[in-house]
Short mmCIF file of N, CA and C in Angstrom, two decimals:
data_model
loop_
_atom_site.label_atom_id
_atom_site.label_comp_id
_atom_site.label_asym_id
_atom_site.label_seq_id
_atom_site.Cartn_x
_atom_site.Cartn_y
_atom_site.Cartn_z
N UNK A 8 346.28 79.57 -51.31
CA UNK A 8 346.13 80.08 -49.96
C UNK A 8 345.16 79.22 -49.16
N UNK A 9 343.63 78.58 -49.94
CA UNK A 9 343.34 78.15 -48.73
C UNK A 9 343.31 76.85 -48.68
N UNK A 10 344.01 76.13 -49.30
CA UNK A 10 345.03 74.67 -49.49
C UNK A 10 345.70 74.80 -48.14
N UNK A 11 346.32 75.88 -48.06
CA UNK A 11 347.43 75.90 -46.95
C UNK A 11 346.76 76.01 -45.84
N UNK A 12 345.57 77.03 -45.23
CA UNK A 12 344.82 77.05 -44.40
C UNK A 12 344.49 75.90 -44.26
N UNK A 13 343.70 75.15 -44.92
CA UNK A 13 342.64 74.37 -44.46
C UNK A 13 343.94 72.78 -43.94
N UNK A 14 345.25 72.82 -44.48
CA UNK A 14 346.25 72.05 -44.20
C UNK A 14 346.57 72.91 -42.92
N UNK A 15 346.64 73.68 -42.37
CA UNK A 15 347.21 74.07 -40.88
C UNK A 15 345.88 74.19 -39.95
N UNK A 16 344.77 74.51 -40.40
CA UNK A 16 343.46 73.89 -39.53
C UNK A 16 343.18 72.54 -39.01
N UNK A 17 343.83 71.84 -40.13
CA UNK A 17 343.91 69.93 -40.15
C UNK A 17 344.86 69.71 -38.68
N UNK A 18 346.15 70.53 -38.62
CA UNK A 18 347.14 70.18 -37.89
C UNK A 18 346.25 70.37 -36.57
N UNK A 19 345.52 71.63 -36.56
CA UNK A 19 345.23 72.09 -35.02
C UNK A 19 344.82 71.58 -34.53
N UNK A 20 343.15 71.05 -35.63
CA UNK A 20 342.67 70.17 -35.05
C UNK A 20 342.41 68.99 -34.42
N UNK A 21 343.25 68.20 -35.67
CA UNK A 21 343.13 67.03 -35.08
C UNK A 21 343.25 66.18 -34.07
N UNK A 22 343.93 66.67 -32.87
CA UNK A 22 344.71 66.29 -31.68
C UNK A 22 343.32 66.71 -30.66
N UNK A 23 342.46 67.50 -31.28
CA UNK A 23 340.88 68.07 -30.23
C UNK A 23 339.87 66.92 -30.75
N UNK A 24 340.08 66.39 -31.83
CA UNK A 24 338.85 65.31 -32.20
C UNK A 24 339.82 64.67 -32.34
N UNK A 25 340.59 64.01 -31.81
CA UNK A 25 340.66 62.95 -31.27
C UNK A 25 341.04 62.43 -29.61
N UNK A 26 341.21 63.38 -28.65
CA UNK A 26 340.45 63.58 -27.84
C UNK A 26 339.04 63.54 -27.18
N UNK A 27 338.39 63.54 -28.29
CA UNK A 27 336.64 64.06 -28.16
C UNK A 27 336.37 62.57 -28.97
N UNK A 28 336.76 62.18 -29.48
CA UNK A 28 337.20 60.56 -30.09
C UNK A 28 335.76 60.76 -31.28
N UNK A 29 336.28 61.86 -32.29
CA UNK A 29 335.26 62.30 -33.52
C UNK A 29 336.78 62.28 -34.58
N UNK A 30 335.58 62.67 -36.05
CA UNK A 30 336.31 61.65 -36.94
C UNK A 30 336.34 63.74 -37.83
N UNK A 31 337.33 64.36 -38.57
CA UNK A 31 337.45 65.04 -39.42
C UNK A 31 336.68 64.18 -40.93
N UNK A 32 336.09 65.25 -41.07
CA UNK A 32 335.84 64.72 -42.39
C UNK A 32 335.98 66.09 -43.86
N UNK A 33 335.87 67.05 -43.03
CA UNK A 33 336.55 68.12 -44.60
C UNK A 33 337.07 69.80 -43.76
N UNK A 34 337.61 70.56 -44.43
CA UNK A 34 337.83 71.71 -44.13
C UNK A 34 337.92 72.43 -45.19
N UNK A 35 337.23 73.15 -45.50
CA UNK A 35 337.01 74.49 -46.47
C UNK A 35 337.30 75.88 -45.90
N UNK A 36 338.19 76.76 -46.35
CA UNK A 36 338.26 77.96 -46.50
C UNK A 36 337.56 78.67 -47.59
N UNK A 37 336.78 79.32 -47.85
CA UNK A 37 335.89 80.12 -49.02
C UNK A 37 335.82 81.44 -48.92
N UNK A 38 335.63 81.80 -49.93
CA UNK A 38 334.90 83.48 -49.43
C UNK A 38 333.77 83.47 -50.27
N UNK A 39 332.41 84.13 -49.43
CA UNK A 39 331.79 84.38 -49.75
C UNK A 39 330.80 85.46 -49.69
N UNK A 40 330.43 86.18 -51.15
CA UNK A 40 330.23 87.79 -51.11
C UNK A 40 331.59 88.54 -49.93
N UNK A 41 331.34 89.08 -49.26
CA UNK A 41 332.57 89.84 -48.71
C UNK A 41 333.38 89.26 -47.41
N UNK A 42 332.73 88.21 -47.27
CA UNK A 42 333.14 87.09 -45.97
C UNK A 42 334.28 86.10 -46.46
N UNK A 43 334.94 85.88 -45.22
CA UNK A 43 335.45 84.14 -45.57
C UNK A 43 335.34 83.46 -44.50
N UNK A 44 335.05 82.63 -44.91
CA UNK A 44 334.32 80.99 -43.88
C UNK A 44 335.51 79.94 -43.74
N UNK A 45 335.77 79.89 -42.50
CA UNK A 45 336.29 78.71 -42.32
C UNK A 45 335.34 77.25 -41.77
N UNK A 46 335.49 76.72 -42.34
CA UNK A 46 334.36 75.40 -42.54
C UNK A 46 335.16 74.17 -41.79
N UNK A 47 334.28 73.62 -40.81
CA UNK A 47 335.08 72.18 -40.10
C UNK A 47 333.96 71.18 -40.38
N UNK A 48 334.36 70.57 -40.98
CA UNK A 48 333.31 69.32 -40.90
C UNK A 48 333.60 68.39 -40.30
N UNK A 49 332.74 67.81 -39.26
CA UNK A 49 333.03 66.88 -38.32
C UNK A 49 332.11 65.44 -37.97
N UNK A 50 332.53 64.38 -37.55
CA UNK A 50 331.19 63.29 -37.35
C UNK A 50 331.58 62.42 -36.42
N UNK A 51 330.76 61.32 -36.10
CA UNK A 51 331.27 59.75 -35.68
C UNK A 51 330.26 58.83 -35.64
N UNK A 52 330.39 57.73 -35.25
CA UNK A 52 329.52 56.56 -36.04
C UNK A 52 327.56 57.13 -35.73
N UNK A 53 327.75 57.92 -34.62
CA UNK A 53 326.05 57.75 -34.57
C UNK A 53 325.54 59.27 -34.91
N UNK A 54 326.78 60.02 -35.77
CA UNK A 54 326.60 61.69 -36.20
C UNK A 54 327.06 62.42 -34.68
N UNK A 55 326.96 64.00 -34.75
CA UNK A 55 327.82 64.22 -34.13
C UNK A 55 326.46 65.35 -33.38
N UNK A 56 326.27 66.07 -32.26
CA UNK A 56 325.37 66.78 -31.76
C UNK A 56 325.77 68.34 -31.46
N UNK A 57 324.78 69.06 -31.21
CA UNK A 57 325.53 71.00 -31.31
C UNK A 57 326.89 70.92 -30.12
N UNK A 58 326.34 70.45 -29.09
CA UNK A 58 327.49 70.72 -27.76
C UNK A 58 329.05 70.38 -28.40
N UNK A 59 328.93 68.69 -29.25
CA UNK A 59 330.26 68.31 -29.74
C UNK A 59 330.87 69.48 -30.33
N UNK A 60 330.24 70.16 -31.57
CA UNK A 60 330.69 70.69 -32.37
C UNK A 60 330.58 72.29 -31.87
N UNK A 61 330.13 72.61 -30.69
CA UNK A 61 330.51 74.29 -29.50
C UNK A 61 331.94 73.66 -28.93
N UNK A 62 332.04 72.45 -28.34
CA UNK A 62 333.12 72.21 -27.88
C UNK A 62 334.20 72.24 -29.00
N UNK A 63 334.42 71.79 -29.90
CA UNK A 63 335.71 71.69 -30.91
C UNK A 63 335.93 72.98 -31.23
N UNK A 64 334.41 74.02 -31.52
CA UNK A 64 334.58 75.09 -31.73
C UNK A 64 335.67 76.08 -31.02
N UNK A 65 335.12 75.99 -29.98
CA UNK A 65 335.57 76.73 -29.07
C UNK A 65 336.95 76.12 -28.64
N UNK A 66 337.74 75.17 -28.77
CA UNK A 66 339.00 74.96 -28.50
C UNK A 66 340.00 75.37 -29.63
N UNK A 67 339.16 74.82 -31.33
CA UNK A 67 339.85 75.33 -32.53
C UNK A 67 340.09 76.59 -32.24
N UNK A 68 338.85 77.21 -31.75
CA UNK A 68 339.56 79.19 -31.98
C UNK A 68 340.17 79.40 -30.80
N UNK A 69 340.39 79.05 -30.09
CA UNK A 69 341.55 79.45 -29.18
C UNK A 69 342.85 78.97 -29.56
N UNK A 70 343.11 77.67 -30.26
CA UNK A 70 344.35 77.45 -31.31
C UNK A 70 344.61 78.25 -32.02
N UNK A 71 343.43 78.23 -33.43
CA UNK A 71 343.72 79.65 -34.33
C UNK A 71 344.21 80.92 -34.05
N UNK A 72 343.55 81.45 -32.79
CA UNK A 72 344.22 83.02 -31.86
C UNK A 72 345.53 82.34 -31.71
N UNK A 73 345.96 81.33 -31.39
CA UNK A 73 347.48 81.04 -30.59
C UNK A 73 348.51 81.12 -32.00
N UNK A 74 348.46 80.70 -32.82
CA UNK A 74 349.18 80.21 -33.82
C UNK A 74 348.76 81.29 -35.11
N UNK A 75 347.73 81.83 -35.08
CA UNK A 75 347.07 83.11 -36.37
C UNK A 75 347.24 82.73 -37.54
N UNK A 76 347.01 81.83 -38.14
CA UNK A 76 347.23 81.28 -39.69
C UNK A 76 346.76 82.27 -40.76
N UNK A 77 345.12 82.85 -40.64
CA UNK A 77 345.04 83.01 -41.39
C UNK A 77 344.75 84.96 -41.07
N UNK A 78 345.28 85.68 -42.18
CA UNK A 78 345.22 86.78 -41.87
C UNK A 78 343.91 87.92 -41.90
N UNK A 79 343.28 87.23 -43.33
CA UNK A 79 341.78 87.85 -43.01
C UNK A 79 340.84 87.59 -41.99
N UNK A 80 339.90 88.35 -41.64
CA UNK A 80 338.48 88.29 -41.01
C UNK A 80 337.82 87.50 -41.04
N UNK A 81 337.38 85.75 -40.40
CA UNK A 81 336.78 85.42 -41.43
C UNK A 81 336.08 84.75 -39.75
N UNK A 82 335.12 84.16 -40.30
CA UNK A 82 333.79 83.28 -39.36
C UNK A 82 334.57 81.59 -39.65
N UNK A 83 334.17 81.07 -38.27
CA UNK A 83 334.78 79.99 -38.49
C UNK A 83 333.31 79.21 -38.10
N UNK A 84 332.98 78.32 -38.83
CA UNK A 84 331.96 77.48 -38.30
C UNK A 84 332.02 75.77 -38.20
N UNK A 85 332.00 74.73 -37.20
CA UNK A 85 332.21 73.75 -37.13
C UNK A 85 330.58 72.93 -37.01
N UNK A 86 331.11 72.17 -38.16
CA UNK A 86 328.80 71.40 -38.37
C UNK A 86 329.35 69.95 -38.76
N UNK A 87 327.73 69.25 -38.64
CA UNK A 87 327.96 67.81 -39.39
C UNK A 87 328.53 68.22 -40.90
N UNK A 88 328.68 66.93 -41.87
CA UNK A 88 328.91 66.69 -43.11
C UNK A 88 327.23 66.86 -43.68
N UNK A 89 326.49 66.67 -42.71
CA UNK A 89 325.08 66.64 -43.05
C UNK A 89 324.97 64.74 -43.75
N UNK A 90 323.74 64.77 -44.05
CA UNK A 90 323.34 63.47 -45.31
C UNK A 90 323.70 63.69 -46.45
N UNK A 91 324.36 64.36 -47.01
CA UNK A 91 324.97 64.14 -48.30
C UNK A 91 327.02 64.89 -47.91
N UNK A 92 326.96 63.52 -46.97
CA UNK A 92 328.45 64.17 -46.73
C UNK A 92 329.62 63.80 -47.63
N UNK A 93 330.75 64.32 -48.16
CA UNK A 93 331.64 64.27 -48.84
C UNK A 93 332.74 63.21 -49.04
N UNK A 94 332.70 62.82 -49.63
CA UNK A 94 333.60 61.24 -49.30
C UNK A 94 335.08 61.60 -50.17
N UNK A 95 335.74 62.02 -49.44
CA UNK A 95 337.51 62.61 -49.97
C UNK A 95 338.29 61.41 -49.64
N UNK A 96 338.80 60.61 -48.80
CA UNK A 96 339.41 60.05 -49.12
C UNK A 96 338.76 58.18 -49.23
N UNK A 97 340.16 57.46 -49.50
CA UNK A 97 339.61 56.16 -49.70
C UNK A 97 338.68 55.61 -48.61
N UNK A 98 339.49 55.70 -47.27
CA UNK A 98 338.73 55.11 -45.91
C UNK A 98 337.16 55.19 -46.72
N UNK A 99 337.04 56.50 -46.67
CA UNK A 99 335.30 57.39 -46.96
C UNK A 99 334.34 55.86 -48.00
N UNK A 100 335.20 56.16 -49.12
CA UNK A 100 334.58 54.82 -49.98
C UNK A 100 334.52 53.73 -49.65
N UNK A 101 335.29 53.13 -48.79
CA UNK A 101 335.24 51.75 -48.46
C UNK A 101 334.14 51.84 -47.13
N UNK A 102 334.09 52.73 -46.22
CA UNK A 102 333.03 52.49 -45.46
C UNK A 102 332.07 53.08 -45.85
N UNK A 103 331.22 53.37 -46.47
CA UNK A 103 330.16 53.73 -47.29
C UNK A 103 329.45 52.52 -48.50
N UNK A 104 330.09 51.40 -48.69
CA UNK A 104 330.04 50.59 -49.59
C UNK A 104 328.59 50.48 -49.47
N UNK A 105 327.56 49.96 -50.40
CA UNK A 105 326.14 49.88 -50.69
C UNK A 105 324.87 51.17 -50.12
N UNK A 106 325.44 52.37 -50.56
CA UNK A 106 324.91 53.58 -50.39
C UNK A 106 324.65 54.54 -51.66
N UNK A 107 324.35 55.27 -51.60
CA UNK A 107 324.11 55.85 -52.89
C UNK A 107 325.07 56.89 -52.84
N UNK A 108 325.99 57.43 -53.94
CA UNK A 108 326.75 58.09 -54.27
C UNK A 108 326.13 58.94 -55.52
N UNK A 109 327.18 59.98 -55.42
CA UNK A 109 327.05 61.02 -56.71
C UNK A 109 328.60 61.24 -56.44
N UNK A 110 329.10 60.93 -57.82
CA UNK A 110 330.77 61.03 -58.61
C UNK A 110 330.97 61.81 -59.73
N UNK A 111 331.48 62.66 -59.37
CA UNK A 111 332.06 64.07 -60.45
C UNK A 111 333.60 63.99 -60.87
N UNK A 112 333.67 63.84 -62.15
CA UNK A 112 335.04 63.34 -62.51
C UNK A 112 335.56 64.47 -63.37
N UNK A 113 337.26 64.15 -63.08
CA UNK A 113 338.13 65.40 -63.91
C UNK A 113 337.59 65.24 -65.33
N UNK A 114 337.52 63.65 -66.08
CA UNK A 114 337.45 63.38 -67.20
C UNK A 114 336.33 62.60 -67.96
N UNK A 115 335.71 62.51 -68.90
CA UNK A 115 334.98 61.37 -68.80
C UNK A 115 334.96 60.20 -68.73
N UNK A 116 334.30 59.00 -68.89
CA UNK A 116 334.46 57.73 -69.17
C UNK A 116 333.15 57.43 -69.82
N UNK A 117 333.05 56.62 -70.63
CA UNK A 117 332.33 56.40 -71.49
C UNK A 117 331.51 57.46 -71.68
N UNK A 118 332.07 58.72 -72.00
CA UNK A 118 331.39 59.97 -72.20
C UNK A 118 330.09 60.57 -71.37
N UNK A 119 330.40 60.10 -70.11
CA UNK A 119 329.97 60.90 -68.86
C UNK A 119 331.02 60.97 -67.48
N UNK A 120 330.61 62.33 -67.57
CA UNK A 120 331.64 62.79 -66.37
C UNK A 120 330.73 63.24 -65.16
N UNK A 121 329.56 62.34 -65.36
CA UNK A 121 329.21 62.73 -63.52
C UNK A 121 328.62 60.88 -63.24
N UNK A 122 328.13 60.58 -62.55
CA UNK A 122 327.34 59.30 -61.98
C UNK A 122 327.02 59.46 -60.43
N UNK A 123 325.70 58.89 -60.64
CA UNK A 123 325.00 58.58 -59.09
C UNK A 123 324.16 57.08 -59.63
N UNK A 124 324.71 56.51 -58.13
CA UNK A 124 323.96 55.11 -57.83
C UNK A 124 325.16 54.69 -57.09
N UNK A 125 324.54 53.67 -56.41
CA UNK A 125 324.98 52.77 -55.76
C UNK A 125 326.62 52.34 -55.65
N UNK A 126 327.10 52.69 -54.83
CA UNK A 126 328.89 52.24 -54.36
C UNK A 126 328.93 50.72 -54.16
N UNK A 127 329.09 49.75 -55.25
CA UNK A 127 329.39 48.56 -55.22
C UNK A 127 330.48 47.95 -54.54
N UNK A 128 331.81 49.01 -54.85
CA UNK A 128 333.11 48.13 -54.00
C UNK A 128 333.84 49.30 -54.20
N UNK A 129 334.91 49.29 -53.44
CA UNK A 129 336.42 50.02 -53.44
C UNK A 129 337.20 48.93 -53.61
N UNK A 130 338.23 48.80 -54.64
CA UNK A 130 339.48 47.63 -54.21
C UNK A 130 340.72 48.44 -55.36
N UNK A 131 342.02 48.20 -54.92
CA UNK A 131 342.74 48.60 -55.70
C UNK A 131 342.80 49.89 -56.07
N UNK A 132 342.31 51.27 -55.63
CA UNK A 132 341.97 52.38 -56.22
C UNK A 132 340.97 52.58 -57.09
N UNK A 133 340.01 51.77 -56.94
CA UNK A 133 339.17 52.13 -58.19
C UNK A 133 337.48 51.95 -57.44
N UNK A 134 336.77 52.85 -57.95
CA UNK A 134 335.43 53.12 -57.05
C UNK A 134 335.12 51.99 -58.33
N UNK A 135 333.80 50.98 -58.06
CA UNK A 135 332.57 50.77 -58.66
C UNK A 135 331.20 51.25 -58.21
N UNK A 136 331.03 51.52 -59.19
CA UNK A 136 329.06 51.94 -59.33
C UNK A 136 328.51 51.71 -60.23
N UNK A 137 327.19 51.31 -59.33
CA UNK A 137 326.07 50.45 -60.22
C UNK A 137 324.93 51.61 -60.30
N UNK A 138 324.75 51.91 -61.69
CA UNK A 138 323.93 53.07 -61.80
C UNK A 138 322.47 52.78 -63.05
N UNK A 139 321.75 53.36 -63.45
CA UNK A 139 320.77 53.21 -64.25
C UNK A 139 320.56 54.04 -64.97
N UNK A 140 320.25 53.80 -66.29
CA UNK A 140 319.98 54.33 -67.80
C UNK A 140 318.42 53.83 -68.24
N UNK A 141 317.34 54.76 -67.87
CA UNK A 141 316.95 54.01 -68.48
C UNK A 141 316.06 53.00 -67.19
N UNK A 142 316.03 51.33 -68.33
CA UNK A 142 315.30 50.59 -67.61
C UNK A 142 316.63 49.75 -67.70
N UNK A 143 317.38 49.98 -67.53
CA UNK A 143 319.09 49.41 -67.95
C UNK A 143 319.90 49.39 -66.67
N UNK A 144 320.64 48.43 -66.28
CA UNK A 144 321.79 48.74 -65.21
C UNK A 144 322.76 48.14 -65.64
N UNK A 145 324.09 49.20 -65.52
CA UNK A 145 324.79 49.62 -65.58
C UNK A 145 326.03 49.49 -64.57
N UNK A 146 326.87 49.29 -64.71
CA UNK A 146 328.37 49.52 -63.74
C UNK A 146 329.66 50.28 -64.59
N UNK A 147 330.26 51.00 -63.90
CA UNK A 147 331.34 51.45 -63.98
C UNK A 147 332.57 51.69 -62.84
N UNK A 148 333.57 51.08 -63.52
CA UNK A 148 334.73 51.52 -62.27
C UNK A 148 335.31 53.05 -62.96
N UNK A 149 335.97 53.48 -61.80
CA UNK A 149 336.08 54.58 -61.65
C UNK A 149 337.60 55.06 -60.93
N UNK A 150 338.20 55.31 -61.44
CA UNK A 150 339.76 55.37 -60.66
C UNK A 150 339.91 56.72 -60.06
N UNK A 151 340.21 56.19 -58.52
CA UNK A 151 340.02 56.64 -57.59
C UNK A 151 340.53 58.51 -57.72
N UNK A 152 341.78 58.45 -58.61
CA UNK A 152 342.23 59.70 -58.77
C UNK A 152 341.72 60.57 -59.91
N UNK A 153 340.91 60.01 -60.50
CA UNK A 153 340.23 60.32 -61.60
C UNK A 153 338.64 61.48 -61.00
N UNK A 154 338.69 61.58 -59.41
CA UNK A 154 337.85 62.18 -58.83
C UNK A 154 337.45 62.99 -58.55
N UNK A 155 337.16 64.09 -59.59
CA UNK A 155 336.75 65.49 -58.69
C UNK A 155 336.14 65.84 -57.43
N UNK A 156 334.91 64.98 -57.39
CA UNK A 156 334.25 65.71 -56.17
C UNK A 156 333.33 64.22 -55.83
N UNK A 157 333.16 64.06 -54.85
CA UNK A 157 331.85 62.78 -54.47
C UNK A 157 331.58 63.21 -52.98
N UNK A 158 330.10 62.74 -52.94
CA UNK A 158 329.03 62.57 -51.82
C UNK A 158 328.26 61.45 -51.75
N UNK A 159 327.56 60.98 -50.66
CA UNK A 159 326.77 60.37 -50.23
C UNK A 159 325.72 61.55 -51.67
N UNK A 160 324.70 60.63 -51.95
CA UNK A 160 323.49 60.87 -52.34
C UNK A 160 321.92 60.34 -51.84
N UNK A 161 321.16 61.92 -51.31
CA UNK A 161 320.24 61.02 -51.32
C UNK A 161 319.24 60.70 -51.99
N UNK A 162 318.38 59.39 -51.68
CA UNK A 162 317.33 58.92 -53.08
C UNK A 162 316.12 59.18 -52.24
N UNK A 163 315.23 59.24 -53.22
CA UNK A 163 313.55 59.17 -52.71
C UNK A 163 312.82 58.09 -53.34
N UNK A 164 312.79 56.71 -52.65
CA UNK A 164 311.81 56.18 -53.29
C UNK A 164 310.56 56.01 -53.52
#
């Protein structure tokens, strides 16, 4: 169910940010405790400010009323990705290259299934990262479909 939502939120929207010449970057449907949230995540090169994201707001829910996708009650809220924003598709990895990542995988590879450090390259479907063990560095590629979940990470040095 909210596969399908968050795929007919994609449709509504997108034609309002890009207009507003902003970039989609995720949509979540959830419920939480007795709520469900519809989630827009939105940006563009210099982040995105409250008015952008009252404006998309406020045009998405007048789509949503037009078209009614989804049948429960739910709060719709449109925000940045924040600093640890979600990197779903390829575009995401390739412009992010020399940043810090955190990669959550379906499976392991060399018997870890999470990594954070550094996004070395995208080429061919396959993430590299340069990460540390230790007083040790480390690389691993990472195939692209092999991806559960990834973000920007941030570090404190």
């Amino acid at each position: 169910m909210s596969k399908r939502i968050a795929d007919q939120t994609e449709e509504l929207v997108l034609p309002i940010l890009e207009e507003l010449s902003l970039e989609l970057v995720d949509i979540t449907f959830e419920k939480e405790g007795q709520n469900w949230f519809l989630r827009v995540y939105i940006d563009k090169e210099n982040g995105v400010d409250i008015e952008e994201c009252g404006q998309v707001s406020e045009k998405l829910s007048d789509k949503l009323d037009e078209v009614d996708p989804i049948q429960a009650a739910y709060f719709l809220e449109v925000s940045s990705p924040g600093v640890e924003r979600p990197l779903k598709k390829e575009k995401d990895f390739q412009e992010h290259i020399g940043k810090t990542v955190y990669v959550k995988l379906y499976q392991p590879i060399d018997g870890e299934k999470e990594f954070s450090g550094e996004l070395v390259d995208f080429t061919d479907g396959y993430v590299k990262i340069s990460y540390r063990v230790k007083t040790k560095k480390k690389e691993v590629e990472v195939p692209f479909d092999k991806i559960a979940k990834a973000h920007l990470a941030v570090t404190f040095d």
